[in-house]
PDB file of C-alpha atoms in Angstrom:
ATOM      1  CA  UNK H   1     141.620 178.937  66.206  1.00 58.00           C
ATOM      2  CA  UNK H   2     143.867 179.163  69.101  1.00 76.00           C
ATOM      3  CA  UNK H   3     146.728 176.823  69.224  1.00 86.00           C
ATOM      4  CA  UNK H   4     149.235 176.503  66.683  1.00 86.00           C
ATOM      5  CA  UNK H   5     147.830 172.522  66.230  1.00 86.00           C
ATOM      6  CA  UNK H   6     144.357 174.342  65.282  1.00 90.00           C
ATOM      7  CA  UNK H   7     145.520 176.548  62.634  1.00 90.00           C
ATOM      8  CA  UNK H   8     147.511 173.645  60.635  1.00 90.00           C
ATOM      9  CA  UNK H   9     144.450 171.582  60.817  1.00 91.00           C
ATOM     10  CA  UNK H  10     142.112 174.685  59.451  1.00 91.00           C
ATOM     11  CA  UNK H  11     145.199 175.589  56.524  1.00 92.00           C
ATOM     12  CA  UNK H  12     144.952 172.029  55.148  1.00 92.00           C
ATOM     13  CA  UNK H  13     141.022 172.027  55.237  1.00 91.00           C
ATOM     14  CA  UNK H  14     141.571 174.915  53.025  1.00 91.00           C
ATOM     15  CA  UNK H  15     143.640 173.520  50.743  1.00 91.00           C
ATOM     16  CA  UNK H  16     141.987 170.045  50.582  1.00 91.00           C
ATOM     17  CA  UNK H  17     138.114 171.700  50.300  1.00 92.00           C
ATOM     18  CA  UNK H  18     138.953 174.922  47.731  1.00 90.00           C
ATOM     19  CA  UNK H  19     142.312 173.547  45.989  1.00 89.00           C
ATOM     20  CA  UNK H  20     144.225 176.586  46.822  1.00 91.00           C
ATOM     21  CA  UNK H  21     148.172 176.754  47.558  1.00 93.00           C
ATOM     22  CA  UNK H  22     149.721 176.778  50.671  1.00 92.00           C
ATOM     23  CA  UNK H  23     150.557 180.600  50.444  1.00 92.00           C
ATOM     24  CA  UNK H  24     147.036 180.934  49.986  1.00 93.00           C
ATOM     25  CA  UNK H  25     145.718 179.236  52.725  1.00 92.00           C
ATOM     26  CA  UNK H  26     148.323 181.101  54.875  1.00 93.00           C
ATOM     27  CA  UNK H  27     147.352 184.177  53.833  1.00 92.00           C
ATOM     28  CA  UNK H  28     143.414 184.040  54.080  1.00 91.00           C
ATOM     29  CA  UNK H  29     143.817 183.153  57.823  1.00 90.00           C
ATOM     30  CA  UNK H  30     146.756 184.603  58.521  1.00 90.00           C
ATOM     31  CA  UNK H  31     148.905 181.694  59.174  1.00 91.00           C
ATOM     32  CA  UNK H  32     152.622 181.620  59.188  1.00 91.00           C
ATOM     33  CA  UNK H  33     153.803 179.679  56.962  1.00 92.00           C
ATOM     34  CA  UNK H  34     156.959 178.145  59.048  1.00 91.00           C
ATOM     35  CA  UNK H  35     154.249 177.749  61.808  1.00 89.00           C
ATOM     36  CA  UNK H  36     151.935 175.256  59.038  1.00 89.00           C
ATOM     37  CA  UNK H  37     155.234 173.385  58.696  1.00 91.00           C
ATOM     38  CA  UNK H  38     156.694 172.908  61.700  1.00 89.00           C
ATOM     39  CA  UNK H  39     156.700 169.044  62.904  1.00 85.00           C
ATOM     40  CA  UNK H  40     157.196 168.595  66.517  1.00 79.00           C
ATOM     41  CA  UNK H  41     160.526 166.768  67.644  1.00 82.00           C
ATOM     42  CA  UNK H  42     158.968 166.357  71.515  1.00 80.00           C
ATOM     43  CA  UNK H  43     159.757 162.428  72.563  1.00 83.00           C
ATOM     44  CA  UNK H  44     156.180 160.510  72.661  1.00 77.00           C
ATOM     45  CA  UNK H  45     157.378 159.578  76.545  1.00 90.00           C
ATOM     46  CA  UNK H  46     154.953 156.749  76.275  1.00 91.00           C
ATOM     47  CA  UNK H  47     156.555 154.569  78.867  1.00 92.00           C
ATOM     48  CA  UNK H  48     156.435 157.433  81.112  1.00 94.00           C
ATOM     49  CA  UNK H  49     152.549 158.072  80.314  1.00 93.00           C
ATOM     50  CA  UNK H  50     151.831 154.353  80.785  1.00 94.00           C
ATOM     51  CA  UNK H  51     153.134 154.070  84.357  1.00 94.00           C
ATOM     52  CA  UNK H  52     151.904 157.499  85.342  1.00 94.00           C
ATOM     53  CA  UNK H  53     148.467 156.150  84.198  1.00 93.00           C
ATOM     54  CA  UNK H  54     149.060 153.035  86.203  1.00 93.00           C
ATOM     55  CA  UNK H  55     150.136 155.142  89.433  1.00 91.00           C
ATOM     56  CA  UNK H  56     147.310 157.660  88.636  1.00 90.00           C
ATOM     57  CA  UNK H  57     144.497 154.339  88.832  1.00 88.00           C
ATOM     58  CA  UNK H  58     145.963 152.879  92.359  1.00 85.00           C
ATOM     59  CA  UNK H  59     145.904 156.239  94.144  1.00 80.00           C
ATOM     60  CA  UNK H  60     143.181 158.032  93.004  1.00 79.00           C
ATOM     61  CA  UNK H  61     143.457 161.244  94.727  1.00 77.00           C
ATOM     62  CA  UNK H  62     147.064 161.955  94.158  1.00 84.00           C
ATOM     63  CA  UNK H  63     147.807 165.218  92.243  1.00 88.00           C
ATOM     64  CA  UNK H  64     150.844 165.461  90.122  1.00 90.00           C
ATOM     65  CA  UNK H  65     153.194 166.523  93.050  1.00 90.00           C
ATOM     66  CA  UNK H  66     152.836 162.834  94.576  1.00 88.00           C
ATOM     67  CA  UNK H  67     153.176 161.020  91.698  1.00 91.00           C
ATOM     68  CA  UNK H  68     156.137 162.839  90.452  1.00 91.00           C
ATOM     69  CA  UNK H  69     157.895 162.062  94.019  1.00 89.00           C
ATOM     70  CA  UNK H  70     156.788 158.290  93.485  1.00 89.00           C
ATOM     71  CA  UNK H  71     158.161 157.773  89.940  1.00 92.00           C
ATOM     72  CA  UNK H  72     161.056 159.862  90.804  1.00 90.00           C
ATOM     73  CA  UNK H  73     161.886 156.915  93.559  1.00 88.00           C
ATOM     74  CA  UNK H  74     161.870 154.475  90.385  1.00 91.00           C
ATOM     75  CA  UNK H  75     164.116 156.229  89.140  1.00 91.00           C
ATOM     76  CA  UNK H  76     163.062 158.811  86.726  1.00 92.00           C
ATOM     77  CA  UNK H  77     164.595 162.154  85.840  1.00 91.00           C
ATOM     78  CA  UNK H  78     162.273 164.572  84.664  1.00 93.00           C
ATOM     79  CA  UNK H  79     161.437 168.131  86.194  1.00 93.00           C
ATOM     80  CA  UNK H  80     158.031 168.817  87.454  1.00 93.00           C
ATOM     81  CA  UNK H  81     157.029 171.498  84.387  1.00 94.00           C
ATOM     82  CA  UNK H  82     157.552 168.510  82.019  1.00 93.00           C
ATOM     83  CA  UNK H  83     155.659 165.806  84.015  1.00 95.00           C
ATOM     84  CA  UNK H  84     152.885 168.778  84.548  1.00 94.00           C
ATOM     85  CA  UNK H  85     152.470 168.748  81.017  1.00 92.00           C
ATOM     86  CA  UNK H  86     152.358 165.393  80.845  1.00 93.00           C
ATOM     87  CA  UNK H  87     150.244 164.780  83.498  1.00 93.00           C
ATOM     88  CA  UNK H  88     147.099 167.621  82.020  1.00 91.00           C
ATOM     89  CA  UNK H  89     147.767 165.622  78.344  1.00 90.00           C
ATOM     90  CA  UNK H  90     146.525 162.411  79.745  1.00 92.00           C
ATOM     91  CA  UNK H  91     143.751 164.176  81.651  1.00 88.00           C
ATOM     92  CA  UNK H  92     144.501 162.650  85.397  1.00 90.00           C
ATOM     93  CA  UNK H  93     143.717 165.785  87.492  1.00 84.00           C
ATOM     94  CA  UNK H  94     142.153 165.127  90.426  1.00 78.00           C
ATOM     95  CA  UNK H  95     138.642 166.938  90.509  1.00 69.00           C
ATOM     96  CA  UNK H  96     138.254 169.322  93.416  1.00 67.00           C
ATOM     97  CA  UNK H  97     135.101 168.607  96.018  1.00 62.00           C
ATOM     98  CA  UNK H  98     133.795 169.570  99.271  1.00 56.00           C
ATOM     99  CA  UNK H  99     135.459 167.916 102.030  1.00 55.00           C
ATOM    100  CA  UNK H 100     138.889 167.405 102.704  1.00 55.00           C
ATOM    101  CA  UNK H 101     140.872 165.330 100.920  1.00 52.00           C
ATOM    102  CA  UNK H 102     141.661 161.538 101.191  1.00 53.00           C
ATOM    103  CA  UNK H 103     144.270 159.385  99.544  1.00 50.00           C
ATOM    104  CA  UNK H 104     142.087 156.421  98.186  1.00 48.00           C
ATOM    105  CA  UNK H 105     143.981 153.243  99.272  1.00 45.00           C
ATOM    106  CA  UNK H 106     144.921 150.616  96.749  1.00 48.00           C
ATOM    107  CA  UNK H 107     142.171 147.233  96.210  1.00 50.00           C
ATOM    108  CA  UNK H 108     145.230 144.537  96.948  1.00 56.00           C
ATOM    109  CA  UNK H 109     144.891 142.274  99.792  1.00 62.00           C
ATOM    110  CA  UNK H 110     147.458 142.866 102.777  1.00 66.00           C
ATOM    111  CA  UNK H 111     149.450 140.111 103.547  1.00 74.00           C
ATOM    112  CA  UNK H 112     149.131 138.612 106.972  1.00 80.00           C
ATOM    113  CA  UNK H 113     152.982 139.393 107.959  1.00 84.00           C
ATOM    114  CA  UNK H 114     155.261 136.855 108.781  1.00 87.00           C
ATOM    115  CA  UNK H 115     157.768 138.411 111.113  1.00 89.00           C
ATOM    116  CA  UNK H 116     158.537 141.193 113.118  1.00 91.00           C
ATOM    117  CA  UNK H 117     158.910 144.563 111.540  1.00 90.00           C
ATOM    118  CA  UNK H 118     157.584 143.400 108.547  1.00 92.00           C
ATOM    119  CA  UNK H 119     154.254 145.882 109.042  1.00 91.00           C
ATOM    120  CA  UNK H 120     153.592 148.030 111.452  1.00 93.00           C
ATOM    121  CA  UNK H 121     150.142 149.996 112.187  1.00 92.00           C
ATOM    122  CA  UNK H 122     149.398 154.112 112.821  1.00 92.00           C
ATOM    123  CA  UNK H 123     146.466 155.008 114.080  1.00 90.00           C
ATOM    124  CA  UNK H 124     145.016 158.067 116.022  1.00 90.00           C
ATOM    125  CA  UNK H 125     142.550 158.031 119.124  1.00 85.00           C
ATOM    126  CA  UNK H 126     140.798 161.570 120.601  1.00 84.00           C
ATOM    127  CA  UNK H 127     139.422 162.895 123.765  1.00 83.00           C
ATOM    128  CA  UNK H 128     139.096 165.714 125.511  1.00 84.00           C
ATOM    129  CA  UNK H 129     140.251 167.513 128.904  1.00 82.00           C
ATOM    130  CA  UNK H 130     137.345 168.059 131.317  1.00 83.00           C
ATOM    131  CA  UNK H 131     137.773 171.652 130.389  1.00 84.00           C
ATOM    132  CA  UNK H 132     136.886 171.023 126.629  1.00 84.00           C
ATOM    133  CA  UNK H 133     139.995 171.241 125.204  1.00 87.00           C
ATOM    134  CA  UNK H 134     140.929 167.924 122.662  1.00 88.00           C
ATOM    135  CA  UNK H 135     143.856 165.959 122.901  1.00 88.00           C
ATOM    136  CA  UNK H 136     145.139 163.387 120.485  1.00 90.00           C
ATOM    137  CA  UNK H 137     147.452 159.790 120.856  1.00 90.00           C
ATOM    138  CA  UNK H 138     149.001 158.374 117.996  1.00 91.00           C
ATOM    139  CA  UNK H 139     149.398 154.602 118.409  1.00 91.00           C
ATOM    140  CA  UNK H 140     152.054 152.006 116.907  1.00 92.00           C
ATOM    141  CA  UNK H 141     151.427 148.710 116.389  1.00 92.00           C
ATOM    142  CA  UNK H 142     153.302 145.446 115.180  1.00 92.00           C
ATOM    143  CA  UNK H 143     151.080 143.374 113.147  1.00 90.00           C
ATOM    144  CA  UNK H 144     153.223 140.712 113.995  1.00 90.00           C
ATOM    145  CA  UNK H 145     154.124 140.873 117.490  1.00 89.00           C
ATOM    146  CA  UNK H 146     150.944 142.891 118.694  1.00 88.00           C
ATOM    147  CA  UNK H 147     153.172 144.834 120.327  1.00 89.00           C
ATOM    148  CA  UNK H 148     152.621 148.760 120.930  1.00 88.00           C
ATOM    149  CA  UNK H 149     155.644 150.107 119.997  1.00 91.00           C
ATOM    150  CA  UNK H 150     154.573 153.531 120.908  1.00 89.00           C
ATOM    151  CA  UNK H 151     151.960 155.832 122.463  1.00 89.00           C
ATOM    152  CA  UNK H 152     152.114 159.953 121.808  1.00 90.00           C
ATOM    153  CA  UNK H 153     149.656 161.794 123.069  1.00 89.00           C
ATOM    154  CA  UNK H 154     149.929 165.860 122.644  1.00 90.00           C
ATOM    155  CA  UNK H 155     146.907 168.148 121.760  1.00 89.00           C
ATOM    156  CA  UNK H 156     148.567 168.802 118.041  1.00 89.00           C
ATOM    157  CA  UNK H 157     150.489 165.601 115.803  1.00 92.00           C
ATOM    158  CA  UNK H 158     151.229 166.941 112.455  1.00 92.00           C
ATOM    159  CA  UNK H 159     152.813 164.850 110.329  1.00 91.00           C
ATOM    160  CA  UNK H 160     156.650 166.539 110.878  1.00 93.00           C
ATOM    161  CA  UNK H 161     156.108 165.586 114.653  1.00 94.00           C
ATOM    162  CA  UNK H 162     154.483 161.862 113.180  1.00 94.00           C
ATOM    163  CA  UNK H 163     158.220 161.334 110.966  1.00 94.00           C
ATOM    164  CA  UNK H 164     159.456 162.084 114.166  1.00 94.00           C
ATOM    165  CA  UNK H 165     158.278 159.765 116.508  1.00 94.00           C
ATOM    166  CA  UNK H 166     158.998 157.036 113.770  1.00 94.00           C
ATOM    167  CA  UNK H 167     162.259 157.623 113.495  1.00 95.00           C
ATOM    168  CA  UNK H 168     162.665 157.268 117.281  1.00 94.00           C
ATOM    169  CA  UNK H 169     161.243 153.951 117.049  1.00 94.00           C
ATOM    170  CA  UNK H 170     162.971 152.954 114.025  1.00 94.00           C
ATOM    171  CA  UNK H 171     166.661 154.015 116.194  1.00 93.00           C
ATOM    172  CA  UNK H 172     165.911 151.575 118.564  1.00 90.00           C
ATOM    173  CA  UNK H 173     164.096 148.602 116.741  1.00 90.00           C
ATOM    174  CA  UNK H 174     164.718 148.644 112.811  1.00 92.00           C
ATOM    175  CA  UNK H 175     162.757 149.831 110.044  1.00 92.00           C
ATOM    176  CA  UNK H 176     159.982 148.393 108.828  1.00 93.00           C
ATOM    177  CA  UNK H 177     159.165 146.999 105.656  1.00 92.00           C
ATOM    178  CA  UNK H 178     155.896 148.523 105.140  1.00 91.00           C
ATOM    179  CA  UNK H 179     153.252 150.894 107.397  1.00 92.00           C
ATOM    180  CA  UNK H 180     149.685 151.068 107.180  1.00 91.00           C
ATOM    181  CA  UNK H 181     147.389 153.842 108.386  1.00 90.00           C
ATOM    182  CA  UNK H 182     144.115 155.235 107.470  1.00 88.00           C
ATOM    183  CA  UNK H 183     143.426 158.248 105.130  1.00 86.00           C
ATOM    184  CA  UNK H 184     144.175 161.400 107.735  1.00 86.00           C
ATOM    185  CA  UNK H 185     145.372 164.355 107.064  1.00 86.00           C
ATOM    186  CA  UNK H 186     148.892 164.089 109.269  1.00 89.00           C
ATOM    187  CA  UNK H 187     149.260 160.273 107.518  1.00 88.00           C
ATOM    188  CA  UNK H 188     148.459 161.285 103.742  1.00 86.00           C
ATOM    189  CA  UNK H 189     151.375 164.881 104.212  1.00 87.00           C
ATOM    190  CA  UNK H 190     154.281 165.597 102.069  1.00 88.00           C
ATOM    191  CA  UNK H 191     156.171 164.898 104.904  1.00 91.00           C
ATOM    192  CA  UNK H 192     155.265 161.376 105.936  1.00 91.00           C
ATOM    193  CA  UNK H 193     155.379 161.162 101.876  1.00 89.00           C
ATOM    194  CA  UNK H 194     159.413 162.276 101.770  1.00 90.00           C
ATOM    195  CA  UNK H 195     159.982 159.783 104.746  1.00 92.00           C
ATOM    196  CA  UNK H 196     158.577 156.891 103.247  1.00 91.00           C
ATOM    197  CA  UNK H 197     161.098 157.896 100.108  1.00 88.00           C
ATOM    198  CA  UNK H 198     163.954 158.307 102.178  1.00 90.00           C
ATOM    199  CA  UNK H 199     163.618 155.013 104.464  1.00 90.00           C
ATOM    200  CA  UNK H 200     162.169 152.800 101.935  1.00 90.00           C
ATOM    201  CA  UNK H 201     159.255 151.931 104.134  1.00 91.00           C
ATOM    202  CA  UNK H 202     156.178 150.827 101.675  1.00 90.00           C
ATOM    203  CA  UNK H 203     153.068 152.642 102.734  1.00 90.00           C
ATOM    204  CA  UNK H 204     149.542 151.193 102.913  1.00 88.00           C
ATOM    205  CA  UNK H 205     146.710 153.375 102.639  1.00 87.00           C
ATOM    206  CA  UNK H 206     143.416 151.654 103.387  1.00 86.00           C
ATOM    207  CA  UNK H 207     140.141 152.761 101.549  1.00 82.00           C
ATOM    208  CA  UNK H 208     138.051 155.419 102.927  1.00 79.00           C
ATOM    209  CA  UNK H 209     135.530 154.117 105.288  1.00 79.00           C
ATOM    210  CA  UNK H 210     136.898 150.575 105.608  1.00 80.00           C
ATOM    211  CA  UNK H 211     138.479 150.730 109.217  1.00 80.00           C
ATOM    212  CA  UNK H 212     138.361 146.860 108.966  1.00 78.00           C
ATOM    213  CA  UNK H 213     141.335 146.893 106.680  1.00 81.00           C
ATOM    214  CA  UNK H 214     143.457 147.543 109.680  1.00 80.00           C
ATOM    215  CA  UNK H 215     142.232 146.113 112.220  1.00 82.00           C
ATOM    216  CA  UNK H 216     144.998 145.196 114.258  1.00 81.00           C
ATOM    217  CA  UNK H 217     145.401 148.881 115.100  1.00 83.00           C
ATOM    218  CA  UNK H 218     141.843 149.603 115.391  1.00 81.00           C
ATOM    219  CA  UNK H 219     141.291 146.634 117.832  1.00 80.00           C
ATOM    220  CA  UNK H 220     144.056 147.733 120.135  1.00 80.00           C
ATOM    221  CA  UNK H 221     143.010 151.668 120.199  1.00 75.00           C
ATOM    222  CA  UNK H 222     139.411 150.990 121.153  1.00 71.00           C
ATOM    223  CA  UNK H 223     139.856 147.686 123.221  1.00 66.00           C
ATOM    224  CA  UNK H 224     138.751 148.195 126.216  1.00 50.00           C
ATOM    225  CA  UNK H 225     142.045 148.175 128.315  1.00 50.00           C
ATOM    226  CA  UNK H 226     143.553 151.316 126.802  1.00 54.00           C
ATOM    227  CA  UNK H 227     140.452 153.263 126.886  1.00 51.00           C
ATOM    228  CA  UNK H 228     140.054 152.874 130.770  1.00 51.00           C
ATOM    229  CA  UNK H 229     143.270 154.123 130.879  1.00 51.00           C
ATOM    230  CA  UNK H 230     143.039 157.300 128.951  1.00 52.00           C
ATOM    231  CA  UNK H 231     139.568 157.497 130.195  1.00 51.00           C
ATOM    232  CA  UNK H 232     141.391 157.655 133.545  1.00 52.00           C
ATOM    233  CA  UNK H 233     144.495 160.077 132.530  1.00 47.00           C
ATOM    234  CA  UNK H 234     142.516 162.401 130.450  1.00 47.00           C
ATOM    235  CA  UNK H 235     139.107 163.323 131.784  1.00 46.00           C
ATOM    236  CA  UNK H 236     140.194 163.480 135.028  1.00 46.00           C
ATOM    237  CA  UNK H 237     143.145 166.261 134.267  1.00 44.00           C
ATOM    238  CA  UNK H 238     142.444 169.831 134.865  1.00 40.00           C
ATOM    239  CA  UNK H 239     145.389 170.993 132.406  1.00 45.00           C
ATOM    240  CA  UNK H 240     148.059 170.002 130.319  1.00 46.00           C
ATOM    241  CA  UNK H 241     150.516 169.307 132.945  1.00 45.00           C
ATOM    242  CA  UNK H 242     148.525 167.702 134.824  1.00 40.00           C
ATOM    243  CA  UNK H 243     147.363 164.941 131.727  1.00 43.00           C
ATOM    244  CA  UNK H 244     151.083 164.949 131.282  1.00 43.00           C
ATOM    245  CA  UNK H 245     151.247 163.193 134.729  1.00 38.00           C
ATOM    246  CA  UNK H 246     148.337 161.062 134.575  1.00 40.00           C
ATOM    247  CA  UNK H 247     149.546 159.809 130.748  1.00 46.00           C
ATOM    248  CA  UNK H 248     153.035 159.307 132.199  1.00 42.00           C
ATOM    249  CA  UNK H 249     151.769 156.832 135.080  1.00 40.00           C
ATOM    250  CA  UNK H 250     149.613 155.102 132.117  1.00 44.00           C
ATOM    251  CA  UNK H 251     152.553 154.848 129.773  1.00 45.00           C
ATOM    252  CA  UNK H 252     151.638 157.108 127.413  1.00 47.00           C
ATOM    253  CA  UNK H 253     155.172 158.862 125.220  1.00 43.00           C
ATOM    254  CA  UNK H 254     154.494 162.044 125.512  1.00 39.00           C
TER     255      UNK H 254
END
């Protein structure tokens, strides 16, 4: 008998099994007796716990950090000890495993969009310098349009650099209603998370292992086209600068 909740519950076994009084029972196991009659005043917060539980079933392996920051954008004030609490009560925390960790997209169907800016798609593609050394290009694509509205290549895109190059884009064409992108590690940050709060932008995760969910991206990063011309800029570069010059004459953002 720990908690407070465990000691009531053993004080009024005593007094329903043996018939004794409440100073009794108090005093055998050494019970306080404003403790045994204390009733909790806490607020049930069950519409709270019902649309945590909802958010908690679509993305799977969110913790209690990104669902606070996505019920906060709905509008709720609450301070992250509180939804903590609440969080552990309804038993939602994410089991720890091996590998890294993936954001499990949600089951509904994407819409095939209707207009420009109304989705666009992230996606990375790797290679490697003749030398060993990896390099990386992040990709932007209109579902709509099919048009690339950007190519980054660098050997490191976190996701600060990521927010980055989207808000470049978004300067010149418009934000877009809604942004879908695989599972990585620079796509599932706290950073692209805060963005995607700030601008509004809806974003898609798609499940792990299902590249066919965006396929728009996917066809245009490993089409045959753009990987004769990295094939081209990267492989045959010595160093950094030198890729820099090769990307540059194949369009690449760098």
């Amino acid at each position: 008998m720990v908690t407070p909740a465990a000691r009531r519950e053993a004080v009024a076994h005593l007094q329903g099994a043996f018939e004794v009084s409440e100073r009794r029972a108090c005093a055998v196991l050494g019970v306080d007796r404003t403790s045994f009659r204390y009733r909790s005043s806490r607020p049930a917060d069950a519409a709270v716990r019902a649309r945590l539980r909802e958010l908690a079933a679509v993305g799977r392996r969110f913790g209690y950090r990104r669902l606070l920051v996505l019920m906060r954008r709905e509008g709720l004030t609450m301070n992250h000890k509180k939804f903590r609490r609440l969080y552990r009560e309804e038993r939602l925390q994410v089991r720890r495993r091996g590998g890294r960790k993936r954001a499990l997209g949600t089951r509904a169907p994407l819409t095939i969009p209707q207009g420009p800016n109304q989705r666009w798609s992230l996606d990375f593609l790797s290679d490697a310098f003749v030398d060993g050394r990896r390099f990386r290009i992040l990709a932007v694509v209109d579902d709509f349009t099919r048009e690339c509205l950007a190519l980054v290549a660098d050997t490191s895109l976190p996701g600060l650099r990521v927010v980055r190059e989207l808000e470049a884009i978004v300067a010149r064409r418009g934000r877009p209603a809604m942004c879908v992108s695989d599972n990585g590690t620079e796509l599932t940050s706290m950073a692209i998370l805060r963005w995607s709060q700030a601008s509004g932008v809806d974003w898609h995760y798609i499940a792990p292992g299902k590249p066919t969910q965006n396929a728009f991206i996917e066809s245009f990063m490993y089409g045959r086209p753009l990987r004769c011309k990295v094939n081209r800029a990267g492989r045959a570069a010595l160093g950094s600068g030198a890729f820099m010059y090769a990307a540059c004459s194949c369009g690449l953002v760098l």
